[in-house]
Structures are given as C-alpha cells and as structure tokens.
mmCIF file of C-alpha atoms in Angstrom:
data_model
loop_
_atom_site.group_PDB
_atom_site.id
_atom_site.type_symbol
_atom_site.label_atom_id
_atom_site.label_comp_id
_atom_site.label_asym_id
_atom_site.label_seq_id
_atom_site.Cartn_x
_atom_site.Cartn_y
_atom_site.Cartn_z
ATOM 1 C CA MET A 45 -165.468 59.605 52.816
ATOM 2 C CA SER A 46 -161.771 59.912 52.115
ATOM 3 C CA LYS A 47 -160.108 62.860 50.314
ATOM 4 C CA LEU A 48 -156.969 63.553 48.610
ATOM 5 C CA ILE A 49 -155.430 66.937 47.911
ATOM 6 C CA LEU A 50 -152.898 66.424 45.338
ATOM 7 C CA HIS A 51 -150.493 69.581 44.545
ATOM 8 C CA ILE A 52 -148.743 68.959 41.525
ATOM 9 C CA GLY A 53 -146.580 72.282 41.302
ATOM 10 C CA SER A 54 -145.467 73.729 38.940
ATOM 11 C CA HIS A 55 -141.828 74.480 39.538
ATOM 12 C CA LYS A 56 -140.892 77.964 40.563
ATOM 13 C CA THR A 57 -144.409 78.787 41.862
ATOM 14 C CA GLY A 58 -143.670 78.604 45.750
ATOM 15 C CA THR A 59 -143.839 74.779 45.876
ATOM 16 C CA THR A 60 -140.786 74.270 47.941
ATOM 17 C CA SER A 61 -142.246 77.044 50.557
ATOM 18 C CA ILE A 62 -145.688 75.192 50.518
ATOM 19 C CA GLN A 63 -144.045 71.832 51.182
ATOM 20 C CA HIS A 64 -141.963 73.070 54.018
ATOM 21 C CA THR A 65 -145.084 74.502 55.711
ATOM 22 C CA LEU A 66 -146.989 71.325 55.095
ATOM 23 C CA ARG A 67 -144.236 69.535 56.923
ATOM 24 C CA ASN A 68 -144.529 71.723 59.872
ATOM 25 C CA TRP A 69 -148.196 71.272 59.709
ATOM 26 C CA GLN A 70 -147.849 67.525 60.008
ATOM 27 C CA LYS A 71 -145.909 67.916 63.173
ATOM 28 C CA SER A 72 -148.265 70.705 64.617
ATOM 29 C CA PRO A 73 -150.774 70.194 67.279
ATOM 30 C CA ILE A 74 -153.303 72.027 65.456
ATOM 31 C CA ARG A 75 -153.412 69.352 62.598
ATOM 32 C CA PRO A 76 -156.658 67.518 62.888
ATOM 33 C CA LYS A 77 -156.161 63.839 63.944
ATOM 34 C CA ASN A 78 -157.906 62.657 60.700
ATOM 35 C CA ALA A 79 -155.717 64.636 58.444
ATOM 36 C CA ASN A 80 -152.270 63.775 57.297
ATOM 37 C CA TYR A 81 -149.506 65.088 54.890
ATOM 38 C CA VAL A 82 -147.625 62.450 53.102
ATOM 39 C CA ASP A 83 -144.219 63.665 51.805
ATOM 40 C CA ILE A 84 -143.838 62.239 48.102
ATOM 41 C CA GLN A 85 -141.380 64.865 47.087
ATOM 42 C CA LYS A 86 -138.222 63.835 49.038
ATOM 43 C CA GLY A 87 -137.141 60.931 51.332
ATOM 44 C CA PRO A 88 -138.103 57.292 51.299
ATOM 45 C CA LEU A 89 -141.562 58.136 49.634
ATOM 46 C CA ARG A 90 -140.209 60.129 46.829
ATOM 47 C CA ILE A 91 -142.384 58.917 43.889
ATOM 48 C CA GLY A 92 -140.714 60.565 40.758
ATOM 49 C CA ARG A 93 -138.138 59.408 38.627
ATOM 50 C CA VAL A 94 -136.507 61.383 35.572
ATOM 51 C CA GLN A 95 -133.986 59.920 33.270
ATOM 52 C CA GLY A 96 -132.062 60.852 30.199
ATOM 53 C CA LYS A 97 -131.538 64.318 28.664
ATOM 54 C CA GLY A 98 -132.802 66.272 25.716
ATOM 55 C CA SER A 99 -134.944 64.352 23.518
ATOM 56 C CA ALA A 100 -134.382 61.170 25.701
ATOM 57 C CA PHE A 101 -135.626 62.885 28.895
ATOM 58 C CA THR A 102 -138.375 60.804 30.548
ATOM 59 C CA ALA A 103 -140.393 60.996 33.667
ATOM 60 C CA SER A 104 -141.933 57.955 35.536
ATOM 61 C CA ILE A 105 -143.658 57.240 38.683
ATOM 62 C CA ARG A 106 -142.222 54.668 41.185
ATOM 63 C CA GLU A 107 -145.453 52.747 41.231
ATOM 64 C CA ASN A 108 -144.426 50.756 44.395
ATOM 65 C CA ILE A 109 -143.265 53.670 46.195
ATOM 66 C CA PHE A 110 -146.495 55.497 45.302
ATOM 67 C CA ARG A 111 -148.463 52.658 46.598
ATOM 68 C CA GLN A 112 -146.822 52.833 49.831
ATOM 69 C CA ALA A 113 -147.384 56.511 50.060
ATOM 70 C CA LEU A 114 -151.024 56.170 49.364
ATOM 71 C CA SER A 115 -151.534 53.474 51.986
ATOM 72 C CA LYS A 116 -150.719 56.073 54.636
ATOM 73 C CA GLY A 117 -153.656 58.089 53.655
ATOM 74 C CA THR A 118 -156.409 59.029 56.112
ATOM 75 C CA ASP A 119 -159.592 60.805 55.965
ATOM 76 C CA LEU A 120 -157.964 64.056 54.493
ATOM 77 C CA THR A 121 -154.562 63.467 52.966
ATOM 78 C CA VAL A 122 -152.396 66.110 51.350
ATOM 79 C CA MET A 123 -149.643 65.351 48.892
ATOM 80 C CA SER A 124 -147.221 67.566 47.080
ATOM 81 C CA THR A 125 -144.635 67.109 44.381
ATOM 82 C CA LYS A 126 -143.085 69.150 41.617
ATOM 83 C CA PHE A 127 -142.418 65.709 39.787
ATOM 84 C CA PHE A 128 -145.867 65.924 37.999
ATOM 85 C CA SER A 129 -144.755 68.833 36.150
ATOM 86 C CA TRP A 130 -142.440 66.687 34.080
ATOM 87 C CA LEU A 131 -145.322 64.642 32.634
ATOM 88 C CA PHE A 132 -145.369 66.677 29.371
ATOM 89 C CA ARG A 133 -144.852 63.953 26.938
ATOM 90 C CA ASP A 134 -148.273 62.007 27.290
ATOM 91 C CA ASP A 135 -150.797 61.116 29.825
ATOM 92 C CA THR A 136 -149.662 57.520 30.501
ATOM 93 C CA GLU A 137 -148.333 58.529 33.945
ATOM 94 C CA ILE A 138 -151.243 60.603 34.750
ATOM 95 C CA GLN A 139 -153.613 57.720 34.024
ATOM 96 C CA LEU A 140 -151.446 55.491 36.375
ATOM 97 C CA THR A 141 -151.942 58.095 39.046
ATOM 98 C CA LYS A 142 -155.581 58.164 38.604
ATOM 99 C CA ARG A 143 -155.821 54.265 38.884
ATOM 100 C CA LEU A 144 -153.746 54.357 41.921
ATOM 101 C CA VAL A 145 -155.405 57.182 43.800
ATOM 102 C CA ASP A 146 -158.827 55.823 43.132
ATOM 103 C CA GLN A 147 -158.034 52.735 44.916
ATOM 104 C CA HIS A 148 -157.649 54.624 48.213
ATOM 105 C CA PHE A 149 -159.691 57.813 47.986
ATOM 106 C CA ASP A 150 -163.394 58.752 47.160
ATOM 107 C CA ASP A 151 -162.481 62.292 46.266
ATOM 108 C CA VAL A 152 -159.358 63.683 44.548
ATOM 109 C CA ARG A 153 -158.602 67.548 44.096
ATOM 110 C CA ILE A 154 -155.739 68.470 42.056
ATOM 111 C CA ILE A 155 -154.276 71.799 42.688
ATOM 112 C CA VAL A 156 -151.625 73.403 40.157
ATOM 113 C CA TYR A 157 -150.019 76.708 40.005
ATOM 114 C CA LEU A 158 -149.064 78.310 36.619
ATOM 115 C CA ARG A 159 -146.540 81.086 36.211
ATOM 116 C CA ARG A 160 -146.231 83.285 32.919
ATOM 117 C CA GLN A 161 -143.866 81.317 30.720
ATOM 118 C CA ASP A 162 -141.104 84.015 30.341
ATOM 119 C CA LEU A 163 -140.955 84.640 34.043
ATOM 120 C CA ALA A 164 -140.903 80.971 34.942
ATOM 121 C CA ALA A 165 -138.376 80.124 32.274
ATOM 122 C CA ASN A 166 -136.075 82.892 33.684
ATOM 123 C CA SER A 167 -136.467 81.412 37.164
ATOM 124 C CA HIS A 168 -135.821 77.863 35.989
ATOM 125 C CA GLN A 169 -132.320 78.916 35.075
ATOM 126 C CA ASN A 170 -131.652 78.787 38.820
ATOM 127 C CA GLN A 171 -132.554 75.112 38.630
ATOM 128 C CA VAL A 172 -130.362 74.527 35.553
ATOM 129 C CA ARG A 173 -127.342 76.309 37.373
ATOM 130 C CA LEU A 174 -127.659 73.590 40.192
ATOM 131 C CA LEU A 175 -127.866 70.903 37.548
ATOM 132 C CA HIS A 176 -131.323 69.829 38.812
ATOM 133 C CA PRO A 177 -133.513 67.886 36.392
ATOM 134 C CA ALA A 178 -134.102 71.135 34.451
ATOM 135 C CA ALA A 179 -130.502 70.846 33.112
ATOM 136 C CA LYS A 180 -131.287 67.394 31.746
ATOM 137 C CA ALA A 181 -134.629 68.579 30.251
ATOM 138 C CA PHE A 182 -133.636 71.762 28.746
ATOM 139 C CA GLY A 183 -129.694 71.839 28.684
ATOM 140 C CA VAL A 184 -127.305 74.360 30.093
ATOM 141 C CA LYS A 185 -127.013 77.677 28.386
ATOM 142 C CA MET A 186 -125.397 80.803 29.562
ATOM 143 C CA GLY A 187 -127.986 83.541 29.579
ATOM 144 C CA ALA A 188 -131.322 84.545 31.308
ATOM 145 C CA LEU A 189 -133.517 81.997 29.292
ATOM 146 C CA PRO A 190 -132.930 78.401 28.544
ATOM 147 C CA GLU A 191 -132.127 77.162 25.111
ATOM 148 C CA TRP A 192 -135.140 76.828 22.869
ATOM 149 C CA SER A 193 -136.117 73.179 22.483
ATOM 150 C CA ASP A 194 -139.120 70.755 21.932
ATOM 151 C CA ASN A 195 -138.853 69.987 25.547
ATOM 152 C CA LEU A 196 -139.054 73.672 26.474
ATOM 153 C CA PHE A 197 -142.167 74.089 24.396
ATOM 154 C CA ASP A 198 -143.823 71.098 25.665
ATOM 155 C CA TYR A 199 -143.069 71.989 29.430
ATOM 156 C CA PHE A 200 -144.533 75.391 29.013
ATOM 157 C CA ASP A 201 -147.644 74.539 26.835
ATOM 158 C CA TYR A 202 -149.855 74.792 29.792
ATOM 159 C CA ALA A 203 -153.008 74.359 27.699
ATOM 160 C CA SER A 204 -151.869 70.782 26.665
ATOM 161 C CA ARG A 205 -150.427 69.944 29.966
ATOM 162 C CA MET A 206 -153.787 70.903 31.759
ATOM 163 C CA GLN A 207 -155.930 69.193 29.007
ATOM 164 C CA ALA A 208 -154.166 66.006 29.925
ATOM 165 C CA TRP A 209 -154.979 66.218 33.610
ATOM 166 C CA ILE A 210 -158.672 67.399 32.594
ATOM 167 C CA ASN A 211 -159.059 64.351 30.364
ATOM 168 C CA VAL A 212 -158.105 61.938 33.268
ATOM 169 C CA PHE A 213 -159.576 63.669 36.324
ATOM 170 C CA GLY A 214 -162.135 66.020 35.075
ATOM 171 C CA ILE A 215 -162.164 69.712 35.031
ATOM 172 C CA ASP A 216 -164.312 70.007 37.970
ATOM 173 C CA ASN A 217 -161.544 68.423 40.170
ATOM 174 C CA LEU A 218 -158.667 70.503 38.866
ATOM 175 C CA THR A 219 -157.892 73.877 40.549
ATOM 176 C CA VAL A 220 -155.713 76.285 38.717
ATOM 177 C CA ARG A 221 -154.035 79.109 40.384
ATOM 178 C CA ILE A 222 -151.960 81.937 38.527
ATOM 179 C CA PHE A 223 -148.639 82.582 40.230
ATOM 180 C CA GLU A 224 -148.714 86.430 40.318
ATOM 181 C CA ARG A 225 -148.206 87.990 43.585
ATOM 182 C CA ASP A 226 -151.127 90.521 43.284
ATOM 183 C CA ARG A 227 -153.453 87.564 42.673
ATOM 184 C CA LEU A 228 -152.251 85.354 45.583
ATOM 185 C CA VAL A 229 -154.002 85.496 48.892
ATOM 186 C CA ASN A 230 -152.054 88.166 50.882
ATOM 187 C CA GLY A 231 -149.407 87.995 48.136
ATOM 188 C CA ASP A 232 -148.299 84.728 49.581
ATOM 189 C CA ALA A 233 -148.041 81.128 47.973
ATOM 190 C CA VAL A 234 -148.402 79.420 51.333
ATOM 191 C CA ALA A 235 -151.484 81.611 52.273
ATOM 192 C CA ASP A 236 -153.016 81.043 48.778
ATOM 193 C CA PHE A 237 -152.595 77.229 48.890
ATOM 194 C CA ALA A 238 -154.249 77.312 52.298
ATOM 195 C CA ASP A 239 -157.184 79.002 50.665
ATOM 196 C CA ALA A 240 -157.259 76.713 47.667
ATOM 197 C CA SER A 241 -157.048 73.622 49.601
ATOM 198 C CA GLY A 242 -159.280 74.590 52.640
ATOM 199 C CA ILE A 243 -156.465 73.618 55.042
ATOM 200 C CA ASP A 244 -155.848 75.863 58.034
ATOM 201 C CA LEU A 245 -152.268 76.843 57.860
ATOM 202 C CA SER A 246 -152.683 80.267 59.643
ATOM 203 C CA GLU A 247 -150.937 79.133 62.941
ATOM 204 C CA VAL A 248 -148.227 77.002 61.274
ATOM 205 C CA LYS A 249 -144.721 78.412 60.881
ATOM 206 C CA ALA A 250 -144.373 79.265 57.122
ATOM 207 C CA GLU A 251 -141.121 79.056 55.482
ATOM 208 C CA THR A 252 -139.864 80.663 52.316
ATOM 209 C CA ARG A 253 -137.296 78.594 50.384
ATOM 210 C CA ASN A 254 -135.650 78.317 46.987
ATOM 211 C CA LEU A 255 -134.750 81.843 46.539
ATOM 212 C CA THR A 256 -133.260 82.697 43.087
ATOM 213 C CA ALA A 257 -129.582 83.648 42.885
ATOM 214 C CA GLY A 258 -128.358 87.212 41.872
ATOM 215 C CA ARG A 259 -126.801 87.727 38.420
ATOM 216 C CA ASP A 260 -123.149 87.126 39.325
ATOM 217 C CA GLU A 261 -123.887 83.758 41.035
ATOM 218 C CA MET A 262 -126.027 82.730 38.133
ATOM 219 C CA LEU A 263 -123.629 83.459 35.488
ATOM 220 C CA LEU A 264 -120.832 81.804 37.412
ATOM 221 C CA GLY A 265 -123.009 78.961 38.309
ATOM 222 C CA LEU A 266 -124.152 78.313 34.797
ATOM 223 C CA ALA A 267 -120.416 78.391 33.719
ATOM 224 C CA ALA A 268 -119.748 75.847 36.459
ATOM 225 C CA ALA A 269 -122.696 73.761 35.410
ATOM 226 C CA LYS A 270 -121.423 73.524 31.802
ATOM 227 C CA ALA A 271 -118.223 72.062 33.534
ATOM 228 C CA GLY A 272 -120.343 69.589 35.319
ATOM 229 C CA ILE A 273 -119.961 71.128 38.731
ATOM 230 C CA ARG A 274 -123.073 70.653 41.036
ATOM 231 C CA GLY A 275 -124.621 73.182 43.396
ATOM 232 C CA PRO A 276 -122.863 71.953 46.506
ATOM 233 C CA ALA A 277 -119.556 71.974 44.889
ATOM 234 C CA GLN A 278 -120.195 75.483 43.347
ATOM 235 C CA ARG A 279 -120.851 76.979 46.901
ATOM 236 C CA LYS A 280 -117.543 75.364 48.114
ATOM 237 C CA LEU A 281 -115.745 76.696 44.819
ATOM 238 C CA PHE A 282 -117.100 80.176 44.883
ATOM 239 C CA GLY A 283 -117.946 80.999 48.486
ATOM 240 C CA PRO A 284 -120.410 83.567 49.404
ATOM 241 C CA PHE A 285 -121.597 86.284 46.693
ATOM 242 C CA GLU A 286 -122.188 89.810 47.050
ATOM 243 C CA ARG A 287 -125.904 90.614 46.287
ATOM 244 C CA SER A 288 -126.375 91.662 42.613
ATOM 245 C CA PRO A 289 -129.332 92.310 40.420
ATOM 246 C CA LYS A 290 -131.314 89.380 39.155
ATOM 247 C CA LEU A 291 -130.122 88.009 35.736
ATOM 248 C CA ALA A 292 -133.076 88.777 33.453
ATOM 249 C CA PRO A 293 -133.760 88.942 29.748
ATOM 250 C CA THR A 294 -134.333 92.160 27.983
ATOM 251 C CA ARG A 295 -137.911 93.115 27.315
ATOM 252 C CA LYS A 296 -137.558 92.230 23.644
ATOM 253 C CA GLU A 297 -136.217 88.892 24.515
ATOM 254 C CA ALA A 298 -138.957 88.298 27.121
ATOM 255 C CA GLU A 299 -141.552 89.376 24.604
ATOM 256 C CA ALA A 300 -140.208 87.131 21.829
ATOM 257 C CA PHE A 301 -140.427 84.135 24.342
ATOM 258 C CA ILE A 302 -143.805 84.685 25.598
ATOM 259 C CA ALA A 303 -145.092 85.056 21.948
ATOM 260 C CA ARG A 304 -144.215 81.422 21.189
ATOM 261 C CA PHE A 305 -147.121 80.552 23.765
ATOM 262 C CA GLU A 306 -149.836 82.987 22.533
ATOM 263 C CA GLU A 307 -152.146 80.411 21.013
ATOM 264 C CA SER A 308 -151.422 77.791 23.903
ATOM 265 C CA ASN A 309 -152.367 80.637 26.356
ATOM 266 C CA LYS A 310 -155.486 81.529 24.604
ATOM 267 C CA ARG A 311 -156.616 77.786 24.390
ATOM 268 C CA LEU A 312 -155.799 77.661 28.171
ATOM 269 C CA PHE A 313 -158.090 80.652 28.899
ATOM 270 C CA LYS A 314 -160.992 79.252 26.651
ATOM 271 C CA MET A 315 -160.551 75.892 28.338
ATOM 272 C CA PHE A 316 -161.489 77.374 31.694
ATOM 273 C CA GLU A 317 -164.227 79.865 30.587
ATOM 274 C CA GLY A 318 -167.241 79.434 32.400
ATOM 275 C CA THR A 319 -165.687 77.528 35.284
ATOM 276 C CA GLY A 320 -165.170 80.604 37.505
ATOM 277 C CA GLN A 321 -161.349 80.175 37.370
ATOM 278 C CA SER A 322 -159.488 82.972 35.849
ATOM 279 C CA VAL A 323 -156.323 81.708 34.162
ATOM 280 C CA ARG A 324 -155.325 84.677 31.974
ATOM 281 C CA PHE A 325 -151.833 85.899 32.640
ATOM 282 C CA SER A 326 -150.898 89.525 33.276
ATOM 283 C CA SER A 327 -149.553 91.437 30.160
ATOM 284 C CA ASP A 328 -147.326 93.645 32.301
ATOM 285 C CA MET A 329 -143.762 93.597 30.954
ATOM 286 C CA SER A 330 -142.463 96.631 33.007
ATOM 287 C CA MET A 331 -140.200 94.357 35.133
ATOM 288 C CA TYR A 332 -137.849 94.196 32.122
ATOM 289 C CA SER A 333 -135.262 96.753 30.904
ATOM 290 C CA GLU A 334 -134.446 97.388 27.294
ATOM 291 C CA THR A 335 -130.801 96.387 27.907
ATOM 292 C CA HIS A 336 -129.165 93.589 29.674
ATOM 293 C CA SER A 337 -128.343 93.856 33.338
ATOM 294 C CA PHE A 338 -124.805 93.307 32.785
ATOM 295 C CA SER A 339 -121.947 94.613 30.565
ATOM 296 C CA THR A 340 -119.489 92.654 28.370
ATOM 297 C CA GLU A 341 -116.855 93.805 30.769
ATOM 298 C CA GLU A 342 -118.614 92.571 33.782
ATOM 299 C CA VAL A 343 -119.166 89.100 32.030
ATOM 300 C CA GLY A 344 -115.416 89.057 31.273
ATOM 301 C CA ALA A 345 -114.459 89.694 34.849
ATOM 302 C CA LEU A 346 -116.827 86.913 36.035
ATOM 303 C CA LEU A 347 -115.344 84.377 33.572
ATOM 304 C CA GLU A 348 -111.760 85.428 34.588
ATOM 305 C CA ARG A 349 -112.864 84.869 38.194
ATOM 306 C CA PHE A 350 -114.156 81.443 37.255
ATOM 307 C CA ALA A 351 -110.988 80.564 35.245
ATOM 308 C CA LEU A 352 -108.802 81.518 38.347
ATOM 309 C CA MET A 353 -111.012 79.417 40.484
ATOM 310 C CA MET A 354 -110.817 76.370 38.336
ATOM 311 C CA ALA A 355 -107.015 76.750 37.961
ATOM 312 C CA LYS A 356 -106.715 76.741 41.844
ATOM 313 C CA ARG A 357 -109.183 73.764 42.159
ATOM 314 C CA GLY A 358 -106.980 71.952 39.562
ATOM 315 C CA ARG A 359 -103.744 72.630 41.567
ATOM 316 C CA LYS A 360 -105.460 71.211 44.670
ATOM 317 C CA GLY A 361 -106.093 68.089 42.843
ATOM 318 C CA GLY A 362 -109.601 67.520 43.794
ATOM 319 C CA ASN A 363 -112.658 67.473 41.584
ATOM 320 C CA GLY A 364 -114.814 69.285 44.199
ATOM 321 C CA ASN A 365 -117.824 67.718 42.707
ATOM 322 C CA SER A 366 -120.374 65.787 44.703
ATOM 323 C CA ALA A 367 -121.771 63.859 41.538
ATOM 324 C CA ALA A 368 -120.913 63.817 37.879
ATOM 325 C CA GLY A 369 -122.716 66.513 35.786
ATOM 326 C CA PRO A 370 -123.589 66.083 32.151
ATOM 327 C CA ASN A 371 -120.216 66.953 30.908
ATOM 328 C CA ALA A 372 -118.025 65.143 33.469
ATOM 329 C CA SER A 373 -115.902 62.173 32.387
ATOM 330 C CA LYS A 374 -117.091 58.840 33.398
ATOM 331 C CA GLY A 375 -115.186 56.188 35.533
ATOM 332 C CA LYS A 376 -113.447 58.719 37.568
ATOM 333 C CA GLY A 377 -113.706 60.181 40.983
ATOM 334 C CA PRO A 378 -115.136 58.824 44.251
ATOM 335 C CA ARG A 379 -117.872 56.763 42.540
ATOM 336 C CA GLN A 380 -115.365 54.579 40.662
ATOM 337 C CA GLY A 381 -116.033 50.982 41.576
ATOM 338 C CA GLY A 382 -118.344 50.060 44.420
ATOM 339 C CA ALA A 383 -121.886 49.032 44.250
ATOM 340 C CA LYS A 384 -123.497 49.367 40.801
ATOM 341 C CA ARG A 385 -126.013 52.462 40.470
ATOM 342 C CA LYS A 386 -128.577 53.608 38.106
ATOM 343 C CA GLN A 387 -127.405 55.931 35.476
ATOM 344 C CA ASN A 388 -128.956 59.412 34.888
ATOM 345 C CA THR A 389 -131.585 59.154 37.470
ATOM 346 C CA LYS A 390 -132.231 62.511 39.156
ATOM 347 C CA LYS A 391 -134.342 63.879 41.996
ATOM 348 C CA THR A 392 -137.492 65.826 40.963
#
C-alpha cells in the first residue's frame, strides 16, 4: 500500500526549515529504503506557477511536472510546497491534485500549518520586501501589514481554504496544526512536522531558514521593492544591517486586522469540532505595543539613506537588479533581446 504525505504550507509557518530538513533526510542513511522525499518546491520538479498581480493574480499546477514528480514515489513519499497556499480562488487545482495523486497512491495525508492572521500578514511583508509572489498577490506597501485587498482576505480566510481541501480530500485526510510556539512539539516546526507525519527526523540535521529582517532592513527593503529592486540587488545595494527591532503593527492595528477574520475563524473552529484537532488561535496580543517601533525621524533617516544609495547607484550607471520588479521599465537592462520568456511567472 503506497502512501503520500503532502505538506501544503502555509507560508511563514516554518515550511522552509521543514523542507531543508527533509532534503537532509533524503540524503541520510537513516531514511528507510522504501521512503522518499520528492522536492516539488524548487528545482526541475517545481510544480507551482503564479502569474499576474492584484485581481489578475492566478496560481496553477504544472501538470506534466507534477506527473513526473509523482512517478518518483515509493511506498512512503513525502512532498512539500508552499505553492498550494496560493490556491484561494476556487478548488479547480485542488481537484486536479486529487486526480493526479490518486493515480499513484492508495493513501494521501494532507498536512497544513495555519498562523493567526495578523502575525502571518506581518511576517508576509518580508516576502513582499523581496518581491516574492506575495508582492504580486498583495502589492507593495510601506508598513507592518500589507494593503487590504480581496486577495488578502481570500488568502487569510482559512475556513474557506480548508473547506476546499476537505471537499476534495475529506476531513479525515487533513491534519491542521496551529503555528504557535507553545503548541508545537518542542516549540519547533521541524519536530512538530515529524510528529504530525510520523517520520523520524530526530537524527537528521535540522535547519532554521527564512528569518524575518529587522525594522530598518524591512523599511528600506519595502522602499526598494516599490522601485522594483529585488532581494539579491537589495543586499548588494544596502550591505549588512545592524540588528534592529522587528517591524510590527501597533496593538490597535493588529486587533483591527484580526477582527476582519472573526467569523472565518469561528467557522474554522466549528468545522473541526469533534475531530480531535484544536484549531483555535491564541488571543494573546501582548507581543504588540501601543505605539510604532519607529519614529518619524527614524523613518526620515532611513529614506534619506535610501535616496543617497539610489543616487550613488545611478551615478555608477548600473541597475543592480537581477530581474525586473513590478514597477521597473520594460525592454531595458540585461534581458533585452535574447530568447523569448514568459511574462509575470514567479517562483512560489
């Protein structure tokens, strides 16, 4: 009997650390011979495609690539990708996933981590800063929280997202874990995933990745993102940062944000009532202060630094950008001419 453990995110819940650890597990001598990790997050078997921005943002599965990945399955196969978090418009791609995995596996277990919306949205700004797909989905806004939009609500409407997976795979095949440190096994995402999946990762080198930048790096990075400058070029432009407090909303802003999802979270809790899975989020707001973690003068100094760096960059005559951002001009830079490429297709 063949089994698939499909880890579907969400973003900002330790997924990158879990994936790095699973890659180490795949190379480890302790991995059972009949078990396998197939990397569908990155590399030649990356199955996700996102395109467009704002209301035109779409996510779709590279069907032929997914078929190739599934063909590499064994008695126990593990796959993990954050891409599935972008399937918030309808269940078309989830149904496709079901049809494809059923051709190869007798038993499919879905594992997903959910993080309270205000905390997850604040952390998402780190992805926006680097012009990852979150910038396409939510836009680029200076501040601790993304700009409010239909996409933002649909993404964080966990009840509707989980209902779509339940409708296709069944609630008995869906394991939901709440990403809160005191609720994770040993306070650690990798240890918790090992517990949820039943895979022994205790002797595998665990890696912590994708740490959120400090306040100064975030604010300068968001300013750079608005100018279409990507993460690698930002690091080259700004250099190393001294550690600063995290960029966070005020308590009032966070409470207003989470209040928008009150009904959704009630539905989520009711949905899993009686299943033995606790999906109620903590109500603790003590991590927030009553005022912002930066002053007008500090923001002014950061923007002045950004202006000086941009002026210096302009004098050198290079764009310092590895790829065009959402506001960059078209037809210029190192990608002019050459092979035709698809537009607005981003990694997940």
